[in-house]
CSV table of C-alpha atoms and ligand atoms in Angstrom, one decimal:
chain,number,residue,atom,x,y,z
A,267,MET,CA,-29.6,-17.0,2.2
A,268,ASN,CA,-29.1,-14.5,5.0
A,269,VAL,CA,-32.0,-14.1,7.4
A,270,ALA,CA,-31.7,-10.6,8.7
A,271,GLY,CA,-33.5,-9.2,11.7
A,272,PRO,CA,-35.6,-6.1,11.1
A,273,LEU,CA,-32.8,-3.8,12.2
A,274,ILE,CA,-30.0,-5.3,10.1
A,275,LYS,CA,-29.3,-3.7,6.8
A,276,LEU,CA,-27.8,-6.3,4.4
A,277,ASP,CA,-26.3,-5.7,1.0
A,278,GLN,CA,-28.4,-8.5,-0.5
A,279,ALA,CA,-26.4,-8.9,-3.6
A,280,ALA,CA,-23.1,-9.5,-1.9
A,281,GLY,CA,-24.5,-11.1,1.3
A,282,HIS,CA,-22.4,-8.6,3.3
A,283,PRO,CA,-23.5,-6.3,6.0
A,284,ALA,CA,-24.4,-3.0,4.4
A,285,PRO,CA,-21.7,-0.3,4.1
A,286,LEU,CA,-21.7,2.5,6.6
A,287,ILE,CA,-23.2,5.7,5.1
A,288,ASP,CA,-24.1,8.5,7.5
A,289,PRO,CA,-27.1,10.8,7.2
A,290,PHE,CA,-24.9,13.3,5.3
A,291,ALA,CA,-24.0,10.7,2.7
A,292,ARG,CA,-20.5,10.4,4.0
A,293,ALA,CA,-19.1,6.8,3.7
A,294,ILE,CA,-17.4,5.7,6.9
A,295,THR,CA,-14.2,4.0,5.7
A,296,TYR,CA,-11.7,4.9,8.4
A,297,LEU,CA,-11.7,3.5,11.9
A,298,ARG,CA,-9.4,4.6,14.8
A,299,VAL,CA,-9.2,2.2,17.7
A,300,SER,CA,-7.8,3.0,21.1
A,301,VAL,CA,-6.4,-0.3,22.3
A,302,THR,CA,-5.5,1.0,25.8
A,303,ASP,CA,-6.0,4.1,27.9
A,304,ARG,CA,-2.5,3.6,29.5
A,305,CYS,CA,0.7,5.2,28.5
A,306,ASP,CA,4.3,5.3,29.5
A,307,PHE,CA,4.3,9.2,29.0
A,308,ARG,CA,2.2,11.9,30.6
A,309,CYS,CA,2.1,14.6,28.0
A,310,VAL,CA,1.0,17.9,29.6
A,311,TYR,CA,-1.8,18.5,27.0
A,312,CYS,CA,-3.1,15.0,27.1
A,313,MET,CA,-3.0,13.6,30.7
A,314,SER,CA,-2.7,14.8,34.2
A,315,GLU,CA,0.3,13.5,36.2
A,316,ASN,CA,-1.9,11.4,38.4
A,317,MET,CA,-4.2,9.7,35.9
A,318,SER,CA,-6.5,7.0,37.1
A,319,PHE,CA,-6.9,4.3,34.4
A,320,LEU,CA,-9.7,1.9,33.7
A,321,PRO,CA,-9.7,-1.4,35.5
A,322,LYS,CA,-8.2,-4.0,33.2
A,323,ALA,CA,-11.5,-6.0,33.3
A,324,ASP,CA,-13.3,-3.2,31.5
A,325,LEU,CA,-11.0,-3.4,28.5
A,326,LEU,CA,-11.9,-5.3,25.5
A,327,THR,CA,-9.7,-8.4,25.1
A,328,LEU,CA,-7.4,-8.5,22.1
A,329,GLU,CA,-9.8,-11.2,20.6
A,330,GLU,CA,-12.7,-8.8,21.1
A,331,LEU,CA,-10.8,-5.9,19.5
A,332,ASP,CA,-10.0,-8.2,16.6
A,333,ARG,CA,-13.7,-9.1,16.2
A,334,LEU,CA,-14.9,-5.5,16.5
A,335,CYS,CA,-12.3,-4.3,14.0
A,336,SER,CA,-13.2,-7.1,11.6
A,337,ALA,CA,-16.9,-6.3,11.9
A,338,PHE,CA,-16.1,-2.7,10.7
A,339,VAL,CA,-13.9,-4.1,7.9
A,340,ALA,CA,-16.9,-6.3,6.8
A,341,LYS,CA,-18.9,-3.1,6.8
A,342,GLY,CA,-16.6,-1.3,4.5
A,343,VAL,CA,-13.8,0.2,6.6
A,344,ARG,CA,-10.7,0.3,4.5
A,345,LYS,CA,-8.3,2.0,6.9
A,346,LEU,CA,-7.6,1.0,10.4
A,347,ARG,CA,-5.4,2.9,12.8
A,348,LEU,CA,-4.5,1.6,16.3
A,349,THR,CA,-3.9,4.3,18.8
A,350,GLY,CA,-4.4,4.9,22.5
A,351,GLY,CA,-3.0,5.7,25.1
A,352,GLU,CA,0.1,4.2,23.8
A,353,PRO,CA,-0.8,1.2,21.6
A,354,LEU,CA,2.6,-0.4,21.9
A,355,VAL,CA,2.4,-0.7,25.7
A,356,ARG,CA,-0.6,-3.0,25.5
A,357,ARG,CA,0.6,-6.5,26.4
A,358,GLY,CA,0.3,-8.8,23.4
A,359,ILE,CA,-0.5,-6.1,21.0
A,360,MET,CA,1.6,-7.7,18.2
A,361,THR,CA,-0.9,-10.6,18.2
A,362,LEU,CA,-3.6,-8.1,17.3
A,363,PHE,CA,-1.6,-6.6,14.4
A,364,SER,CA,-0.8,-10.1,13.3
A,365,SER,CA,-4.4,-11.2,13.2
A,366,LEU,CA,-5.7,-8.0,11.6
A,367,SER,CA,-3.1,-8.4,8.9
A,368,ARG,CA,-5.3,-11.1,7.3
A,369,HIS,CA,-7.6,-8.3,6.1
A,370,LEU,CA,-4.7,-6.7,4.2
A,371,LYS,CA,-3.9,-10.1,2.6
A,372,THR,CA,-7.5,-10.5,1.4
A,373,GLY,CA,-7.6,-7.0,0.1
A,374,ALA,CA,-10.5,-6.1,2.4
A,375,LEU,CA,-8.3,-3.5,4.1
A,376,ASP,CA,-6.1,-0.9,2.4
A,377,GLU,CA,-4.1,0.1,5.4
A,378,LEU,CA,-3.3,-1.0,8.9
A,379,THR,CA,-1.4,1.6,10.8
A,380,LEU,CA,-0.8,3.2,14.2
A,381,THR,CA,-0.1,6.4,16.1
A,382,THR,CA,2.6,6.0,18.7
A,383,ASN,CA,4.8,8.0,20.9
A,384,GLY,CA,7.8,6.0,19.6
A,385,SER,CA,9.1,4.8,22.9
A,386,GLN,CA,8.7,1.1,22.0
A,387,LEU,CA,9.2,1.4,18.3
A,388,ALA,CA,12.8,0.2,18.3
A,389,LYS,CA,11.5,-3.1,19.7
A,390,TYR,CA,8.5,-3.5,17.4
A,391,ALA,CA,9.3,-1.7,14.1
A,392,ALA,CA,10.5,-4.8,12.2
A,393,GLU,CA,7.6,-6.9,13.4
A,394,LEU,CA,5.0,-4.3,12.5
A,395,LYS,CA,6.5,-4.2,9.0
A,396,SER,CA,6.2,-7.9,8.8
A,397,TYR,CA,2.4,-7.6,9.5
A,398,GLY,CA,1.9,-5.3,6.6
A,399,VAL,CA,2.1,-2.0,8.4
A,400,GLU,CA,3.6,0.5,5.9
A,401,ARG,CA,3.4,3.8,7.7
A,402,VAL,CA,3.5,5.0,11.3
A,403,ASN,CA,2.7,8.3,12.9
A,404,VAL,CA,5.1,9.3,15.6
A,405,SER,CA,4.3,12.1,18.0
A,406,LEU,CA,7.2,14.3,18.7
A,407,ASP,CA,6.9,18.0,19.8
A,408,THR,CA,10.5,19.0,20.3
A,409,LEU,CA,14.1,17.9,19.7
A,410,ASP,CA,15.4,19.3,22.9
A,411,PRO,CA,15.8,16.5,25.5
A,412,ASP,CA,15.0,18.7,28.5
A,413,LYS,CA,11.9,20.2,26.8
A,414,PHE,CA,10.9,16.7,25.7
A,415,ARG,CA,11.0,15.5,29.3
A,416,ALA,CA,9.1,18.6,30.4
A,417,ILE,CA,6.3,18.1,27.8
A,418,THR,CA,6.0,14.3,28.2
A,419,ARG,CA,6.9,14.4,32.0
A,420,TRP,CA,8.3,10.8,31.8
A,421,GLY,CA,9.7,10.5,28.2
A,422,ASP,CA,13.2,9.9,27.0
A,423,LEU,CA,13.9,11.6,23.7
A,424,ASP,CA,16.8,9.2,22.8
A,425,LYS,CA,14.4,6.3,22.9
A,426,VAL,CA,12.0,8.0,20.5
A,427,ILE,CA,14.8,8.9,18.1
A,428,ALA,CA,16.0,5.3,18.2
A,429,GLY,CA,12.5,4.2,17.5
A,430,ILE,CA,12.3,6.4,14.5
A,431,ASP,CA,15.7,5.1,13.3
A,432,ALA,CA,14.4,1.5,13.6
A,433,ALA,CA,11.2,2.3,11.9
A,434,GLN,CA,13.0,3.8,8.9
A,435,ALA,CA,15.5,1.0,8.8
A,436,ALA,CA,12.6,-1.5,8.7
A,437,GLY,CA,11.2,0.3,5.7
A,438,LEU,CA,8.3,2.0,7.5
A,439,LYS,CA,7.3,5.5,6.3
A,440,VAL,CA,7.2,7.8,9.3
A,441,LYS,CA,5.1,10.9,9.7
A,442,ILE,CA,5.8,13.2,12.6
A,443,ASN,CA,2.9,14.8,14.6
A,444,ALA,CA,3.8,17.8,16.6
A,445,VAL,CA,1.4,19.7,18.9
A,446,ALA,CA,2.0,23.5,18.8
A,447,LEU,CA,2.3,24.7,22.4
A,448,LYS,CA,2.4,28.4,23.3
A,449,GLY,CA,5.7,29.4,24.9
A,450,VAL,CA,7.0,25.8,24.8
A,451,ASN,CA,7.9,24.7,21.3
A,452,GLU,CA,6.7,27.6,19.2
A,453,ASP,CA,10.2,28.9,18.4
A,454,GLU,CA,11.3,25.4,17.4
A,455,LEU,CA,8.7,24.4,15.0
A,456,ALA,CA,10.6,25.6,11.9
A,457,ASP,CA,13.6,23.5,12.9
A,458,LEU,CA,11.4,20.5,13.6
A,459,VAL,CA,10.0,20.8,10.0
A,460,ALA,CA,13.5,21.1,8.5
A,461,TRP,CA,14.7,18.1,10.6
A,462,ALA,CA,11.7,15.9,9.6
A,463,HIS,CA,12.0,16.8,5.9
A,464,GLY,CA,15.7,16.2,6.1
A,465,ARG,CA,15.0,12.7,7.2
A,466,GLY,CA,12.4,12.1,4.5
A,467,MET,CA,9.4,12.4,6.9
A,468,ASP,CA,6.2,14.3,6.5
A,469,ILE,CA,5.3,16.4,9.5
A,470,THR,CA,1.9,17.6,10.7
A,471,ILE,CA,1.5,20.4,13.2
A,472,ILE,CA,-1.6,20.0,15.5
A,473,GLU,CA,-3.5,22.7,17.3
A,474,VAL,CA,-4.0,21.8,20.9
A,475,MET,CA,-7.5,20.7,21.6
A,476,PRO,CA,-9.5,21.2,24.8
A,477,LEU,CA,-10.0,17.5,25.7
A,478,GLY,CA,-10.1,16.3,29.2
A,479,ASP,CA,-9.2,17.8,32.5
A,480,ILE,CA,-5.4,17.9,32.6
A,481,GLY,CA,-4.9,20.0,35.7
A,482,ASP,CA,-3.5,22.9,33.8
A,483,ASP,CA,-4.6,26.1,32.2
A,484,ARG,CA,-5.8,25.3,28.6
A,485,LEU,CA,-5.7,28.9,27.5
A,486,GLY,CA,-2.1,29.0,28.4
A,487,GLN,CA,-1.3,26.2,25.9
A,488,TYR,CA,-3.4,27.3,23.0
A,489,LEU,CA,-1.5,28.6,20.0
A,490,PRO,CA,-3.6,29.1,16.9
A,491,LEU,CA,-2.0,27.6,13.8
A,492,SER,CA,-2.6,30.7,11.8
A,493,ILE,CA,0.2,32.3,13.9
A,494,VAL,CA,2.4,29.2,13.5
A,495,ARG,CA,1.9,29.2,9.8
A,496,ALA,CA,2.6,32.9,9.4
A,497,ARG,CA,5.9,32.4,11.3
A,498,LEU,CA,6.9,29.4,9.3
A,499,ALA,CA,6.2,31.4,6.2
A,500,GLU,CA,9.0,33.8,7.2
A,501,ARG,CA,11.5,30.9,6.6
A,502,PHE,CA,9.8,28.7,4.1
A,503,SER,CA,7.7,29.1,1.0
A,504,PHE,CA,4.6,27.0,0.6
A,505,GLU,CA,2.9,25.4,-2.3
A,506,GLU,CA,-0.7,24.5,-1.6
A,507,LEU,CA,-1.4,20.8,-2.1
A,508,ASP,CA,-4.7,19.1,-3.0
A,509,TYR,CA,-3.6,16.1,-1.0
A,510,LYS,CA,-6.4,15.1,1.3
A,511,THR,CA,-6.8,12.2,3.7
A,512,GLY,CA,-10.4,12.8,4.6
A,513,GLY,CA,-9.0,14.0,7.8
A,514,PRO,CA,-8.6,17.4,9.4
A,515,ALA,CA,-5.2,18.2,7.9
A,516,ARG,CA,-4.5,20.7,5.2
A,517,TYR,CA,-1.2,20.1,3.4
A,518,VAL,CA,1.5,22.3,1.8
A,519,ARG,CA,4.7,21.4,0.0
A,520,VAL,CA,7.7,23.3,1.5
A,521,LYS,CA,9.6,24.5,-1.5
A,522,GLU,CA,13.0,24.7,0.3
A,523,THR,CA,12.9,21.1,1.6
A,524,GLY,CA,10.6,19.4,-0.9
A,525,GLY,CA,8.7,17.8,2.1
A,526,ARG,CA,5.1,17.8,3.0
A,527,LEU,CA,3.7,19.8,5.9
A,528,GLY,CA,0.3,19.4,7.3
A,529,PHE,CA,-1.8,21.7,9.6
A,530,ILE,CA,-4.5,20.2,11.8
A,531,THR,CA,-6.9,22.8,13.1
A,532,PRO,CA,-9.6,21.0,14.9
A,533,MET,CA,-11.0,24.1,16.5
A,534,THR,CA,-12.2,25.3,13.1
A,535,HIS,CA,-14.9,23.5,11.2
A,536,ASN,CA,-13.2,23.3,7.9
A,537,PHE,CA,-12.9,19.5,7.7
A,538,CYS,CA,-16.2,18.1,9.0
A,539,GLU,CA,-17.9,18.0,5.6
A,540,THR,CA,-15.6,15.3,4.4
A,541,CYS,CA,-15.2,13.4,7.7
A,542,ASN,CA,-15.0,9.6,6.9
A,543,ARG,CA,-14.0,8.4,10.3
A,544,VAL,CA,-15.3,7.1,13.6
A,545,ARG,CA,-13.5,6.1,16.8
A,546,ILE,CA,-13.7,3.3,19.3
A,547,THR,CA,-12.4,3.3,22.8
A,548,CYS,CA,-10.6,0.4,24.5
A,549,THR,CA,-13.9,-0.4,26.2
A,550,GLY,CA,-15.8,-0.7,23.0
A,551,THR,CA,-17.5,2.7,23.0
A,552,LEU,CA,-18.0,4.1,19.6
A,553,TYR,CA,-17.7,7.9,19.1
A,554,MET,CA,-19.1,9.1,15.9
A,555,CYS,CA,-17.3,12.5,16.3
A,556,LEU,CA,-14.2,13.4,18.2
A,557,GLY,CA,-15.8,16.6,19.2
A,558,GLN,CA,-19.1,15.4,20.5
A,559,GLU,CA,-20.3,13.5,23.6
A,560,ASP,CA,-22.7,11.2,21.8
A,561,ALA,CA,-21.5,7.6,21.8
A,562,ALA,CA,-22.7,4.0,21.4
A,563,ASP,CA,-21.8,1.0,23.5
A,564,LEU,CA,-20.6,-1.8,21.3
A,565,ARG,CA,-19.2,-4.0,24.0
A,566,SER,CA,-22.7,-5.2,25.1
A,567,PRO,CA,-23.8,-6.4,21.7
A,568,LEU,CA,-20.3,-7.8,21.1
A,569,ARG,CA,-20.5,-9.9,24.3
A,570,ALA,CA,-24.2,-10.7,24.0
A,571,SER,CA,-23.9,-13.0,21.0
A,572,GLU,CA,-21.3,-15.0,19.2
A,573,GLY,CA,-22.8,-13.9,15.9
A,574,ASN,CA,-22.2,-10.4,14.7
A,575,ASP,CA,-25.8,-9.4,13.8
A,576,PRO,CA,-26.5,-7.5,17.1
A,577,LEU,CA,-23.2,-5.8,16.7
A,578,TYR,CA,-23.9,-4.8,13.1
A,579,ALA,CA,-27.3,-3.4,14.2
A,580,ALA,CA,-25.8,-1.4,16.9
A,581,ILE,CA,-23.2,0.1,14.5
A,582,ASP,CA,-25.8,0.9,11.9
A,583,ASP,CA,-27.9,2.6,14.6
A,584,ALA,CA,-25.0,4.7,15.8
A,585,ILE,CA,-24.0,5.8,12.3
A,586,THR,CA,-27.4,7.3,11.8
A,587,ARG,CA,-26.5,9.6,14.6
A,588,LYS,CA,-23.2,10.8,13.3
A,589,PRO,CA,-23.4,14.6,13.6
A,590,LYS,CA,-22.6,17.0,10.8
A,591,GLY,CA,-19.7,18.5,12.7
A,592,HIS,CA,-18.3,19.2,16.1
A,593,ASP,CA,-18.5,22.1,18.4
A,594,PHE,CA,-15.1,22.6,20.1
A,595,VAL,CA,-14.8,25.7,22.3
A,596,ILE,CA,-12.6,26.3,25.3
A,597,ASP,CA,-15.0,27.6,28.0
A,598,ARG,CA,-13.1,30.8,28.6
A,599,ARG,CA,-15.1,31.9,31.5
A,600,HIS,CA,-14.7,28.7,33.5
A,601,LYS,CA,-11.5,27.6,31.8
A,602,ARG,CA,-13.0,24.2,31.4
A,603,PRO,CA,-12.3,21.7,28.6
A,604,ALA,CA,-15.1,21.5,26.0
A,605,LEU,CA,-15.2,17.7,26.5
A,606,SER,CA,-14.5,15.9,29.7
A,607,ARG,CA,-12.9,12.8,28.2
A,608,HIS,CA,-9.1,12.7,27.5
A,609,MET,CA,-7.6,12.3,24.1
A,610,SER,CA,-6.0,9.1,25.4
A,611,VAL,CA,-9.5,7.7,25.8
A,612,THR,CA,-10.8,8.3,22.3
A,613,GLY,CA,-7.4,8.1,20.7
A,614,GLY,CA,-5.8,10.8,18.6
B,879,LIG,N1,0.4,7.7,22.5
B,879,LIG,C1,0.3,7.9,21.1
B,879,LIG,C2,1.0,9.2,20.6
B,879,LIG,O1,1.2,10.0,21.5
B,879,LIG,O2,1.2,9.3,19.5
B,879,LIG,C3,-1.1,7.8,20.5
B,879,LIG,C4,-2.2,8.5,21.3
B,879,LIG,S1,-2.1,10.2,21.4
B,879,LIG,C5,-3.6,10.6,22.3
B,879,LIG,C6,-2.4,10.7,19.7
B,879,LIG,C7,-2.1,12.1,19.3
B,879,LIG,O3,-3.0,13.0,20.0
B,879,LIG,C8,-0.7,12.5,19.6
B,879,LIG,O4,-0.1,13.0,18.4
B,879,LIG,C9,-0.9,13.6,20.6
B,879,LIG,O5,0.1,14.6,20.5
B,879,LIG,C10,-2.2,14.1,20.3
B,879,LIG,N2,-2.9,14.8,21.4
B,879,LIG,C11,-3.1,14.4,22.7
B,879,LIG,N3,-3.8,15.3,23.4
B,879,LIG,C12,-4.0,16.4,22.5
B,879,LIG,C13,-4.7,17.6,22.7
B,879,LIG,N4,-5.3,18.0,23.8
B,879,LIG,N5,-4.7,18.4,21.6
B,879,LIG,C14,-4.2,18.1,20.4
B,879,LIG,N6,-3.6,16.9,20.2
B,879,LIG,C15,-3.5,16.0,21.3
B,880,LIG,FE1,0.6,9.2,26.0
B,880,LIG,FE2,0.2,9.9,23.5
B,880,LIG,FE3,-1.2,11.1,25.5
B,880,LIG,FE4,1.4,11.6,25.3
B,880,LIG,S1,-0.2,12.1,23.8
B,880,LIG,S2,0.3,11.1,27.2
B,880,LIG,S3,2.2,9.7,24.5
B,880,LIG,S4,-1.3,9.0,24.9
């Protein structure tokens, strides 16, 4: 019999920790984990050129990340996405994929996946597939090598394309994520859609979000997706799709290509009602909403005890504070980001 402390909610029948249901009756079944804040790129909308990164000692070890993810799986998370920073630059990251794959084998987890900039994918695609990863999201905003270098500051387009080739050759399904940037790739987005669909890949266009001080003028980058969509509609015809991921994307089928196209508009509130996700940083901080500051420290309860009960209690307590929705705004007067943390901290 389980002996639970007063704070721990147990599903008595199953003897499992109780599933995660927030105050708005949303079941939390999707966890995104940032496994590192480091990256081999410095995308202009994500990082400043001179980022200072966390001391390595602050990071959860790979074993701790495994334990934390597994605790969420025990509490009903069915989909796990590793992100960052760049997840594939974390040393030893394949051992984490390997150990987490046991939850796919038991059926506790439906999906283990990652979001990557693709730079290391040529090296790891086949191994990822062997650990049960079926799909990857690759971020790519342009097919022009010079523009690619300008956006990522340090990136090499050829390597990313080679990574996508390797992923497809390994049998991974690839989805492209492209951030729409005013005056940078806005004229190219239709070609990017045609290219992705021509290679059998879905593509999602993301509205730039005001996260973190990037040493640049946010208002200069912001391009509303209503404009993007209207321009794409001059070349393509769309069929609305019901397809939902519980996430912020709205999908259409492009009739000319047969491919799927998503739009992520985080600045609007149209997806919060069905939000099923939470995020963990590489230091074990749980964010209940990408657009809010409220967070819970899970590293302390993780390290305080070898048993998971204090951790489950901390998670339960945090989920009771999951807000109804976010409140993104670019502070136009001061040109400040709405939130001070970078996307590479919470993970995209
Ligand atoms: N390094 C990996 C990558 O680039 O795919 C994973 C982490 S990255 C933070 C995840 C996603 O967030 C990427 O698709 C990136 O384009 C997106 N992103 C980063 N900063 C953003 C911002 N300010 N607004 C919108 N999307 C952003
Ligand atoms: Fe790195 Fe991804 Fe951020 Fe670009 S978007 S700097 S690849 S973490």
